[in-house]
């Protein structure tokens, strides 16, 4: 007689999920002709998305998807039709490895060159992989990766035009973060981190023409791993999570730089509040120990700042060896949406969980960035509890807790829902959500369009691509039409 161990119910199969981690080496351009439902006629402009497009070179796999070469996807919406195009960013590293047919660079997230320790020891060259975000601002399309300069691209053809110094602002090798935020008052704000025992944090503001209008550099104590920030009319807010960096395994060629980060569970998170007015002092508050990649939004409320962020109980790192595609989701912490209320005069920090369902990639209506708001849109797990792949899209009212969910489970896997306001939008729900969904049934991806006011009604339209797009990171929408002339 055998006893069956009850298996936890799962909304997905690991082999289905793994299918979205295959390289896409083809570069294509075509009008999408397989469409379920109707593309709204008022939806006009271009969605750009970035993410790792190549996850191996001739079968030599990168250790982590974050080490994959950036591939840009564009979707042009024109009178109910949609034109798709994808192209790799021709970074120096991409071109060299393409020519060699093998891995030539170590990756920040643990990719090592073939040849073992001797080949990797003291090779500290950084490969700018341009894979995290893509944004159109000041007549430039820029592919961003936080540890180095942006690459400029042709917005019509996605051809790489070269590294961009932002009119001489950046010197060769300078960092420029992959998380710019757009203040609805008409400023693009972004930051750069120069790590060290004392971290230098630079903050830049650009007008709509792309001209630098404000620049400041602040010193913060200790090592800081900063991926994103939150913005209000008067402040830029950074979460310096309790991490230690021990560079030895990296220097010795044993591990990637990001694998040398150690989470310090007994240490507080330092919340660094930088006034956008360079003449005012920085204030640092202490919050609970946690790890944050992404912030949803923030706003000013009297003497307080309210910051809503996706929090992990600890840094969700993978074991240094082994295959990320075999990950046991239940062994990693789930992201949860938490509210931090920072009382600036008393330096007190209060926290509250807004959404305990596993979530990531928060978005809000562009008009409420840094303002009091109600609606947040997220990629979430199908089940309300536990850590799992992102298979559903949620709209949540943070003032009432009301939630709407559309799920692509069991065989669909979603990406960040990019928010596009309706041209006559009067409120936070007057728009659409655009998400690339990997469909394991077809082994191909769909672009799904949801009505932001009626997420639980399911897609208004599902545009079926002829191929898959590997799981992506971030994207942005511009009302400009960059389609074929
Ligand atoms: Co990010």
CSV table of C-alpha atoms and ligand atoms in Angstrom, one decimal:
chain,number,residue,atom,x,y,z
A,1,UNK,CA,0.0,0.0,0.0
A,2,UNK,CA,1.2,3.5,-0.7
A,3,UNK,CA,0.2,6.7,0.9
A,4,UNK,CA,-0.3,9.6,-1.3
A,5,UNK,CA,1.2,12.9,0.0
A,6,UNK,CA,-1.3,15.6,-0.7
A,7,UNK,CA,0.2,18.1,-3.2
A,8,UNK,CA,-0.6,21.8,-2.7
A,9,UNK,CA,-2.8,23.0,-5.5
A,10,UNK,CA,-1.0,24.9,-8.1
A,11,UNK,CA,-2.3,27.3,-10.7
A,12,UNK,CA,0.6,26.5,-13.1
A,13,UNK,CA,3.0,23.9,-14.2
A,14,UNK,CA,6.7,24.6,-13.9
A,15,UNK,CA,7.4,23.4,-17.4
A,16,UNK,CA,4.8,25.8,-18.8
A,17,UNK,CA,6.4,28.6,-17.0
A,18,UNK,CA,9.9,27.6,-18.2
A,19,UNK,CA,8.7,28.0,-21.8
A,20,UNK,CA,8.8,31.8,-21.4
A,21,UNK,CA,12.5,31.6,-20.6
A,22,UNK,CA,13.6,30.6,-24.1
A,23,UNK,CA,15.7,33.0,-26.2
A,24,UNK,CA,14.0,34.7,-29.1
A,25,UNK,CA,16.8,35.3,-31.6
A,26,UNK,CA,14.6,36.3,-34.6
A,27,UNK,CA,14.0,39.9,-35.4
A,28,UNK,CA,10.6,40.5,-36.9
A,29,UNK,CA,8.3,43.3,-38.1
A,30,UNK,CA,4.6,42.7,-39.2
A,31,UNK,CA,1.0,43.8,-38.8
A,32,UNK,CA,-0.6,41.5,-36.2
A,33,UNK,CA,-3.5,39.7,-38.0
A,34,UNK,CA,-4.7,37.2,-35.4
A,35,UNK,CA,-6.8,39.3,-33.0
A,36,UNK,CA,-9.5,38.2,-30.6
A,37,UNK,CA,-11.9,41.0,-29.7
A,38,UNK,CA,-11.6,44.6,-30.7
A,39,UNK,CA,-8.6,47.0,-30.3
A,40,UNK,CA,-10.1,50.3,-29.1
A,41,UNK,CA,-10.0,52.9,-31.9
A,42,UNK,CA,-9.0,55.7,-29.4
A,43,UNK,CA,-5.9,53.7,-28.4
A,44,UNK,CA,-3.2,55.4,-30.5
A,45,UNK,CA,0.5,55.5,-30.1
A,46,UNK,CA,3.4,53.2,-29.4
A,47,UNK,CA,4.1,50.8,-26.6
A,48,UNK,CA,7.8,50.1,-26.1
A,49,UNK,CA,9.0,47.2,-24.0
A,50,UNK,CA,12.4,46.0,-22.9
A,51,UNK,CA,13.6,42.7,-21.4
A,52,UNK,CA,16.2,39.9,-21.9
A,53,UNK,CA,15.7,38.6,-25.4
A,54,UNK,CA,18.7,36.2,-25.4
A,55,UNK,CA,19.1,33.9,-22.5
A,56,UNK,CA,21.9,31.7,-24.0
A,57,UNK,CA,24.5,31.9,-26.6
A,58,UNK,CA,24.5,28.7,-28.8
A,59,UNK,CA,23.2,26.7,-25.8
A,60,UNK,CA,25.6,28.3,-23.2
A,61,UNK,CA,23.0,29.6,-20.8
A,62,UNK,CA,23.2,32.8,-18.8
A,63,UNK,CA,23.0,32.1,-15.1
A,64,UNK,CA,20.0,34.5,-14.5
A,65,UNK,CA,17.5,36.1,-16.9
A,66,UNK,CA,18.6,39.5,-15.6
A,67,UNK,CA,21.9,38.9,-17.4
A,68,UNK,CA,20.2,38.5,-20.7
A,69,UNK,CA,20.8,40.9,-23.6
A,70,UNK,CA,18.2,43.6,-24.0
A,71,UNK,CA,15.6,43.2,-26.8
A,72,UNK,CA,13.2,46.0,-27.6
A,73,UNK,CA,9.6,45.2,-28.6
A,74,UNK,CA,7.3,47.9,-30.1
A,75,UNK,CA,3.6,47.8,-30.7
A,76,UNK,CA,2.1,50.6,-32.7
A,77,UNK,CA,-1.6,51.2,-32.3
A,78,UNK,CA,-3.2,52.8,-35.3
A,79,UNK,CA,-7.0,52.9,-36.0
A,80,UNK,CA,-7.7,49.5,-34.5
A,81,UNK,CA,-4.6,47.8,-36.1
A,82,UNK,CA,-1.3,47.0,-34.4
A,83,UNK,CA,2.1,46.7,-35.9
A,84,UNK,CA,4.8,44.7,-34.1
A,85,UNK,CA,8.6,44.9,-34.2
A,86,UNK,CA,11.4,43.5,-32.2
A,87,UNK,CA,15.2,44.2,-32.3
A,88,UNK,CA,18.1,43.5,-30.0
A,89,UNK,CA,20.1,46.5,-28.7
A,90,UNK,CA,23.4,46.3,-30.5
A,91,UNK,CA,25.5,46.8,-27.4
A,92,UNK,CA,29.3,46.3,-27.7
A,93,UNK,CA,29.0,43.2,-25.7
A,94,UNK,CA,26.1,41.8,-27.8
A,95,UNK,CA,28.0,42.3,-31.0
A,96,UNK,CA,31.2,40.8,-29.7
A,97,UNK,CA,29.5,37.7,-28.3
A,98,UNK,CA,27.4,37.4,-31.5
A,99,UNK,CA,30.6,37.4,-33.5
A,100,UNK,CA,32.4,34.9,-31.2
A,101,UNK,CA,29.4,32.6,-30.8
A,102,UNK,CA,30.1,32.2,-27.1
A,103,UNK,CA,29.9,34.0,-23.8
A,104,UNK,CA,32.8,36.5,-23.4
A,105,UNK,CA,31.6,38.5,-20.4
A,106,UNK,CA,30.7,37.7,-16.8
A,107,UNK,CA,27.2,38.8,-15.7
A,108,UNK,CA,26.2,40.8,-12.7
A,109,UNK,CA,23.7,38.1,-11.7
A,110,UNK,CA,26.2,35.2,-11.9
A,111,UNK,CA,26.9,34.4,-15.5
A,112,UNK,CA,30.5,33.2,-15.8
A,113,UNK,CA,32.6,32.7,-18.9
A,114,UNK,CA,33.4,29.2,-19.9
A,115,UNK,CA,36.9,28.1,-18.6
A,116,UNK,CA,36.4,28.1,-14.9
A,117,UNK,CA,38.1,30.1,-12.2
A,118,UNK,CA,41.1,31.2,-14.2
A,119,UNK,CA,39.0,32.6,-17.0
A,120,UNK,CA,36.8,34.6,-14.6
A,121,UNK,CA,39.2,35.6,-11.8
A,122,UNK,CA,39.8,39.4,-11.8
A,123,UNK,CA,37.8,39.9,-15.0
A,124,UNK,CA,35.8,42.9,-13.8
A,125,UNK,CA,34.7,44.2,-17.2
A,126,UNK,CA,31.0,45.2,-17.2
A,127,UNK,CA,28.8,44.3,-20.1
A,128,UNK,CA,26.2,47.0,-20.6
A,129,UNK,CA,23.2,44.8,-21.5
A,130,UNK,CA,20.6,47.6,-22.0
A,131,UNK,CA,17.8,45.3,-20.9
A,132,UNK,CA,15.6,46.9,-18.2
A,133,UNK,CA,13.5,49.9,-19.5
A,134,UNK,CA,13.0,51.8,-22.7
A,135,UNK,CA,11.6,55.4,-22.7
A,136,UNK,CA,10.8,58.0,-25.3
A,137,UNK,CA,11.6,61.5,-23.9
A,138,UNK,CA,12.9,64.7,-25.5
A,139,UNK,CA,12.8,63.2,-29.0
A,140,UNK,CA,15.0,60.3,-28.0
A,141,UNK,CA,14.3,56.7,-27.5
A,142,UNK,CA,16.6,55.3,-24.8
A,143,UNK,CA,17.2,51.7,-23.7
A,144,UNK,CA,18.2,51.8,-20.0
A,145,UNK,CA,20.3,49.5,-17.7
A,146,UNK,CA,21.1,50.9,-14.3
A,147,UNK,CA,24.8,50.3,-14.1
A,148,UNK,CA,25.9,52.1,-17.3
A,149,UNK,CA,24.9,54.7,-19.9
A,150,UNK,CA,21.7,54.5,-22.0
A,151,UNK,CA,21.7,53.4,-25.6
A,152,UNK,CA,19.9,55.6,-28.1
A,153,UNK,CA,17.6,53.8,-30.6
A,154,UNK,CA,15.7,54.8,-33.7
A,155,UNK,CA,12.1,54.8,-32.5
A,156,UNK,CA,10.8,53.7,-36.0
A,157,UNK,CA,13.2,50.9,-36.8
A,158,UNK,CA,14.6,50.2,-33.3
A,159,UNK,CA,18.1,50.3,-34.8
A,160,UNK,CA,20.8,51.1,-32.2
A,161,UNK,CA,22.4,54.6,-32.7
A,162,UNK,CA,25.0,54.2,-30.0
A,163,UNK,CA,25.6,55.1,-26.4
A,164,UNK,CA,24.0,58.4,-25.3
A,165,UNK,CA,25.8,60.8,-22.9
A,166,UNK,CA,22.7,63.0,-22.4
A,167,UNK,CA,24.4,66.0,-24.0
A,168,UNK,CA,27.6,65.4,-22.1
A,169,UNK,CA,26.0,64.8,-18.7
A,170,UNK,CA,27.4,61.3,-18.5
A,171,UNK,CA,31.1,60.4,-18.8
A,172,UNK,CA,32.0,57.0,-20.3
A,173,UNK,CA,31.0,54.2,-17.9
A,174,UNK,CA,28.7,56.5,-15.8
A,175,UNK,CA,25.6,54.9,-14.4
A,176,UNK,CA,22.0,56.1,-15.2
A,177,UNK,CA,19.2,54.2,-13.5
A,178,UNK,CA,16.5,52.3,-15.4
A,179,UNK,CA,13.6,53.8,-13.3
A,180,UNK,CA,13.0,57.4,-14.4
A,181,UNK,CA,9.7,58.8,-13.1
A,182,UNK,CA,7.7,61.5,-14.8
A,183,UNK,CA,6.3,64.2,-12.6
A,184,UNK,CA,3.0,65.3,-14.2
A,185,UNK,CA,4.2,68.9,-13.9
A,186,UNK,CA,6.4,68.0,-16.9
A,187,UNK,CA,9.7,66.8,-15.5
A,188,UNK,CA,11.5,63.5,-16.1
A,189,UNK,CA,13.4,62.6,-12.9
A,190,UNK,CA,16.1,59.9,-12.7
A,191,UNK,CA,19.0,59.0,-10.6
A,192,UNK,CA,22.4,57.4,-10.7
A,193,UNK,CA,24.3,55.5,-8.0
A,194,UNK,CA,28.1,55.4,-7.5
A,195,UNK,CA,28.6,52.6,-5.0
A,196,UNK,CA,31.2,52.5,-2.3
A,197,UNK,CA,31.6,52.7,1.5
A,198,UNK,CA,29.9,56.0,1.0
A,199,UNK,CA,27.4,56.0,-1.8
A,200,UNK,CA,27.0,59.0,-4.1
A,201,UNK,CA,23.5,59.4,-5.3
A,202,UNK,CA,22.9,61.8,-8.2
A,203,UNK,CA,19.5,63.2,-9.0
A,204,UNK,CA,18.7,64.6,-12.4
A,205,UNK,CA,15.6,66.4,-13.7
A,206,UNK,CA,14.9,67.0,-17.4
A,207,UNK,CA,12.3,69.2,-19.1
A,208,UNK,CA,10.0,67.8,-21.9
A,209,UNK,CA,12.6,68.8,-24.5
A,210,UNK,CA,15.2,66.6,-22.7
A,211,UNK,CA,17.2,69.5,-21.4
A,212,UNK,CA,18.8,69.1,-17.9
A,213,UNK,CA,17.1,71.6,-15.6
A,214,UNK,CA,18.3,70.4,-12.2
A,215,UNK,CA,21.2,68.3,-10.9
A,216,UNK,CA,22.4,67.4,-7.4
A,217,UNK,CA,24.6,64.8,-5.8
A,218,UNK,CA,24.2,63.6,-2.2
A,219,UNK,CA,26.4,61.3,-0.1
A,220,UNK,CA,24.7,58.5,1.8
A,221,UNK,CA,26.4,56.3,4.4
A,222,UNK,CA,27.1,52.7,3.6
A,223,UNK,CA,26.5,50.4,0.7
A,224,UNK,CA,23.3,51.0,-1.3
A,225,UNK,CA,21.6,48.7,-3.8
A,226,UNK,CA,19.0,51.1,-5.4
A,227,UNK,CA,16.9,50.0,-8.3
A,228,UNK,CA,13.9,52.4,-8.1
A,229,UNK,CA,12.7,55.5,-6.2
A,230,UNK,CA,9.5,57.2,-5.4
A,231,UNK,CA,8.8,60.8,-6.4
A,232,UNK,CA,6.5,63.6,-5.0
A,233,UNK,CA,6.4,67.3,-5.9
A,234,UNK,CA,9.1,68.1,-3.3
A,235,UNK,CA,11.0,64.8,-2.6
A,236,UNK,CA,12.8,61.9,-4.1
A,237,UNK,CA,12.6,58.9,-1.7
A,238,UNK,CA,15.0,55.9,-1.7
A,239,UNK,CA,14.8,52.7,0.3
A,240,UNK,CA,18.3,51.7,1.3
A,241,UNK,CA,17.5,48.1,2.2
A,242,UNK,CA,19.8,46.4,4.8
A,243,UNK,CA,22.3,44.7,2.5
A,244,UNK,CA,26.0,44.0,2.8
A,245,UNK,CA,28.3,43.7,-0.2
A,246,UNK,CA,31.3,41.3,0.1
A,247,UNK,CA,33.1,41.7,-3.2
A,248,UNK,CA,35.6,38.8,-2.6
A,249,UNK,CA,33.8,36.0,-4.5
A,250,UNK,CA,33.2,38.4,-7.3
A,251,UNK,CA,36.8,39.5,-7.5
A,252,UNK,CA,37.9,35.9,-7.4
A,253,UNK,CA,35.7,34.9,-10.2
A,254,UNK,CA,33.5,32.7,-8.1
A,255,UNK,CA,30.2,34.6,-8.3
A,256,UNK,CA,28.5,37.6,-9.9
A,257,UNK,CA,28.5,40.9,-8.1
A,258,UNK,CA,24.8,40.7,-7.3
A,259,UNK,CA,25.4,37.2,-5.8
A,260,UNK,CA,27.7,38.8,-3.2
A,261,UNK,CA,24.9,40.8,-1.6
A,262,UNK,CA,23.9,39.6,1.8
A,263,UNK,CA,20.6,40.6,3.4
A,264,UNK,CA,20.8,41.7,7.0
A,265,UNK,CA,17.5,40.7,8.6
A,266,UNK,CA,18.2,42.3,11.9
A,267,UNK,CA,19.0,45.7,10.4
A,268,UNK,CA,16.4,48.4,9.6
A,269,UNK,CA,15.7,49.8,6.1
A,270,UNK,CA,17.1,53.3,5.8
A,271,UNK,CA,14.5,55.5,4.1
A,272,UNK,CA,16.5,58.3,2.5
A,273,UNK,CA,14.3,61.4,1.8
A,274,UNK,CA,16.0,63.8,-0.6
A,275,UNK,CA,14.4,67.2,-1.2
A,276,UNK,CA,14.3,68.1,-4.9
A,277,UNK,CA,15.5,71.5,-3.8
A,278,UNK,CA,19.2,70.9,-3.5
A,279,UNK,CA,19.5,73.6,-0.8
A,280,UNK,CA,17.6,71.5,1.7
A,281,UNK,CA,19.1,68.7,3.9
A,282,UNK,CA,18.6,65.0,3.4
A,283,UNK,CA,16.6,63.2,6.1
A,284,UNK,CA,17.1,59.5,6.8
A,285,UNK,CA,14.3,57.6,8.7
A,286,UNK,CA,14.5,54.0,9.9
A,287,UNK,CA,11.9,51.5,8.7
A,288,UNK,CA,11.5,47.8,9.2
A,289,UNK,CA,13.9,45.3,7.6
A,290,UNK,CA,12.7,44.4,4.1
A,291,UNK,CA,13.7,44.4,0.5
A,292,UNK,CA,12.1,46.6,-2.2
A,293,UNK,CA,12.8,46.6,-6.0
A,294,UNK,CA,9.8,48.8,-7.0
A,295,UNK,CA,7.6,51.5,-5.6
A,296,UNK,CA,4.0,52.0,-6.7
A,297,UNK,CA,3.5,55.7,-5.9
A,298,UNK,CA,4.1,58.3,-3.2
A,299,UNK,CA,2.5,61.5,-2.1
A,300,UNK,CA,2.7,64.3,0.5
A,301,UNK,CA,0.1,64.5,3.3
A,302,UNK,CA,0.7,67.5,5.6
A,303,UNK,CA,4.1,66.8,7.3
A,304,UNK,CA,4.1,63.2,6.2
A,305,UNK,CA,5.0,61.3,3.1
A,306,UNK,CA,3.0,58.2,2.1
A,307,UNK,CA,5.0,55.6,0.1
A,308,UNK,CA,3.4,52.5,-1.4
A,309,UNK,CA,6.0,49.8,-2.3
A,310,UNK,CA,6.3,46.1,-3.2
A,311,UNK,CA,8.1,44.6,-0.3
A,312,UNK,CA,9.8,41.3,0.3
A,313,UNK,CA,10.6,40.0,3.7
A,314,UNK,CA,14.2,39.4,2.6
A,315,UNK,CA,16.2,39.6,-0.6
A,316,UNK,CA,14.8,37.1,-3.1
A,317,UNK,CA,18.1,35.6,-4.2
A,318,UNK,CA,18.6,32.3,-6.0
A,319,UNK,CA,21.2,29.7,-5.0
A,320,UNK,CA,24.6,30.6,-6.5
A,321,UNK,CA,24.7,27.3,-8.5
A,322,UNK,CA,22.0,25.5,-10.4
A,323,UNK,CA,19.4,26.4,-12.9
A,324,UNK,CA,17.0,29.3,-12.3
A,325,UNK,CA,14.3,27.5,-14.3
A,326,UNK,CA,14.1,24.8,-11.6
A,327,UNK,CA,13.2,27.4,-8.9
A,328,UNK,CA,10.9,26.4,-6.1
A,329,UNK,CA,8.6,29.4,-5.9
A,330,UNK,CA,7.4,28.3,-2.4
A,331,UNK,CA,11.0,28.8,-1.1
A,332,UNK,CA,11.2,32.5,-2.1
A,333,UNK,CA,9.5,35.4,-0.4
A,334,UNK,CA,6.4,36.9,-2.2
A,335,UNK,CA,6.2,40.6,-3.0
A,336,UNK,CA,3.4,42.4,-1.1
A,337,UNK,CA,2.1,45.9,-1.5
A,338,UNK,CA,2.9,47.8,1.7
A,339,UNK,CA,2.2,51.4,2.7
A,340,UNK,CA,4.9,53.4,4.6
A,341,UNK,CA,3.8,56.6,6.3
A,342,UNK,CA,6.8,58.7,7.0
A,343,UNK,CA,6.2,61.5,9.6
A,344,UNK,CA,9.1,63.9,8.8
A,345,UNK,CA,9.1,66.0,12.0
A,346,UNK,CA,9.1,63.0,14.4
A,347,UNK,CA,11.0,60.6,12.0
A,348,UNK,CA,8.4,57.9,12.8
A,349,UNK,CA,7.6,55.3,10.2
A,350,UNK,CA,4.4,53.4,10.2
A,351,UNK,CA,3.7,50.4,7.9
A,352,UNK,CA,0.6,48.7,6.7
A,353,UNK,CA,0.0,45.9,4.2
A,354,UNK,CA,-2.3,46.9,1.5
A,355,UNK,CA,-2.2,43.8,-0.6
A,356,UNK,CA,-0.9,40.4,0.7
A,357,UNK,CA,-1.4,38.6,-2.6
A,358,UNK,CA,2.0,38.0,-4.4
A,359,UNK,CA,2.5,41.0,-6.7
A,360,UNK,CA,5.0,43.0,-8.7
A,361,UNK,CA,5.3,45.7,-11.4
A,362,UNK,CA,3.0,48.3,-10.0
A,363,UNK,CA,1.6,51.0,-12.2
A,364,UNK,CA,-0.6,54.1,-11.7
A,365,UNK,CA,-2.3,56.6,-14.0
A,366,UNK,CA,0.5,59.1,-15.2
A,367,UNK,CA,-1.5,62.1,-13.9
A,368,UNK,CA,-1.4,60.8,-10.3
A,369,UNK,CA,2.4,60.1,-10.0
A,370,UNK,CA,3.4,61.8,-6.7
A,371,UNK,CA,-0.2,62.8,-6.0
A,372,UNK,CA,-2.8,61.4,-3.6
A,373,UNK,CA,-4.4,58.5,-5.6
A,374,UNK,CA,-6.7,55.5,-5.3
A,375,UNK,CA,-5.9,53.1,-8.1
A,376,UNK,CA,-2.9,50.8,-8.5
A,377,UNK,CA,-2.5,48.2,-11.2
A,378,UNK,CA,-0.2,45.2,-10.7
A,379,UNK,CA,0.9,41.8,-12.0
A,380,UNK,CA,-0.2,39.3,-9.4
A,381,UNK,CA,-0.2,35.5,-8.7
A,382,UNK,CA,-3.4,33.6,-9.5
A,383,UNK,CA,-3.8,32.4,-5.9
A,384,UNK,CA,-4.4,35.0,-3.2
A,385,UNK,CA,-1.7,33.3,-0.9
A,386,UNK,CA,1.8,32.1,-1.4
A,387,UNK,CA,4.6,32.9,-3.9
A,388,UNK,CA,4.0,31.9,-7.5
A,389,UNK,CA,4.6,33.1,-11.0
A,390,UNK,CA,2.7,36.2,-12.1
A,391,UNK,CA,-0.4,35.0,-13.9
A,392,UNK,CA,-3.0,37.6,-13.3
A,393,UNK,CA,-3.6,41.4,-13.5
A,394,UNK,CA,-5.1,43.2,-10.6
A,395,UNK,CA,-6.6,46.7,-10.2
A,396,UNK,CA,-6.8,47.7,-6.6
A,397,UNK,CA,-8.4,50.7,-4.9
A,398,UNK,CA,-5.9,51.5,-2.1
A,399,UNK,CA,-8.5,53.7,-0.3
A,400,UNK,CA,-11.1,51.0,0.0
A,401,UNK,CA,-9.2,47.7,-0.6
A,402,UNK,CA,-11.6,46.8,-3.5
A,403,UNK,CA,-9.8,44.5,-5.9
A,404,UNK,CA,-10.5,43.3,-9.4
A,405,UNK,CA,-8.5,40.5,-10.9
A,406,UNK,CA,-8.2,38.9,-14.4
A,407,UNK,CA,-6.3,35.7,-14.5
A,408,UNK,CA,-4.5,34.1,-17.4
A,409,UNK,CA,-4.0,30.8,-15.4
A,410,UNK,CA,-3.4,28.0,-15.8
A,411,UNK,CA,-1.3,28.3,-18.9
A,412,UNK,CA,-0.8,32.1,-19.2
A,413,UNK,CA,2.0,34.2,-17.6
A,414,UNK,CA,1.7,37.9,-17.5
A,415,UNK,CA,4.1,40.9,-17.5
A,416,UNK,CA,3.9,44.4,-16.2
A,417,UNK,CA,0.6,46.0,-17.1
A,418,UNK,CA,1.5,49.3,-18.7
A,419,UNK,CA,-1.1,52.0,-18.1
A,420,UNK,CA,-2.3,54.0,-21.1
A,421,UNK,CA,-4.8,56.9,-20.4
A,422,UNK,CA,-7.7,57.3,-22.7
A,423,UNK,CA,-7.2,60.6,-24.6
A,424,UNK,CA,-10.3,62.1,-22.9
A,425,UNK,CA,-9.5,60.4,-19.5
A,426,UNK,CA,-11.2,62.1,-16.6
A,427,UNK,CA,-10.2,59.8,-13.8
A,428,UNK,CA,-7.7,57.1,-12.7
A,429,UNK,CA,-9.7,54.3,-14.3
A,430,UNK,CA,-10.2,56.0,-17.7
A,431,UNK,CA,-7.6,54.0,-19.6
A,432,UNK,CA,-6.2,50.7,-20.7
A,433,UNK,CA,-3.7,48.2,-19.4
A,434,UNK,CA,-1.3,46.6,-21.9
A,435,UNK,CA,0.4,43.3,-20.8
A,436,UNK,CA,2.4,40.8,-22.8
A,437,UNK,CA,1.1,37.3,-21.8
A,438,UNK,CA,3.1,34.1,-22.5
A,439,UNK,CA,0.6,31.4,-23.5
A,440,UNK,CA,2.1,28.0,-22.9
A,441,UNK,CA,-0.7,26.4,-24.9
A,442,UNK,CA,0.6,28.1,-28.1
A,443,UNK,CA,4.2,28.5,-26.9
A,444,UNK,CA,3.8,32.1,-28.1
A,445,UNK,CA,2.9,35.5,-26.6
A,446,UNK,CA,-0.2,37.6,-26.8
A,447,UNK,CA,-0.6,41.3,-26.2
A,448,UNK,CA,-3.6,41.7,-23.9
A,449,UNK,CA,-5.6,44.9,-23.7
A,450,UNK,CA,-7.7,45.4,-20.6
A,451,UNK,CA,-10.2,48.2,-19.7
A,452,UNK,CA,-8.7,49.7,-16.5
A,453,UNK,CA,-12.2,50.3,-15.1
A,454,UNK,CA,-13.3,46.7,-15.7
A,455,UNK,CA,-10.3,44.5,-15.3
A,456,UNK,CA,-12.3,41.5,-14.0
A,457,UNK,CA,-14.3,41.5,-17.3
A,458,UNK,CA,-11.3,40.2,-19.1
A,459,UNK,CA,-9.5,41.4,-22.2
A,460,UNK,CA,-11.1,43.8,-24.7
A,461,UNK,CA,-8.6,42.3,-27.2
A,462,UNK,CA,-6.0,39.7,-27.4
A,463,UNK,CA,-3.4,40.1,-30.1
A,464,UNK,CA,-1.7,36.8,-30.9
A,465,UNK,CA,1.9,37.1,-32.0
A,466,UNK,CA,3.4,34.4,-34.3
A,467,UNK,CA,6.2,33.7,-31.7
A,468,UNK,CA,7.0,34.1,-28.1
A,469,UNK,CA,8.7,37.1,-26.3
A,470,UNK,CA,10.8,36.0,-23.3
A,471,UNK,CA,9.5,37.4,-20.0
A,472,UNK,CA,10.2,41.1,-20.1
A,473,UNK,CA,10.9,43.8,-17.5
A,474,UNK,CA,9.6,47.3,-18.1
A,475,UNK,CA,7.9,49.3,-20.8
A,476,UNK,CA,6.4,52.7,-21.5
A,477,UNK,CA,3.8,54.2,-23.9
A,478,UNK,CA,4.0,57.3,-26.0
A,479,UNK,CA,1.1,58.8,-28.0
A,480,UNK,CA,3.5,59.2,-31.0
A,481,UNK,CA,2.9,56.8,-33.8
A,482,UNK,CA,6.2,55.1,-34.7
A,483,UNK,CA,4.7,52.7,-37.2
A,484,UNK,CA,5.5,52.2,-40.9
A,485,UNK,CA,4.9,55.3,-42.9
B,1,LIG,CO1,12.5,47.5,-12.3
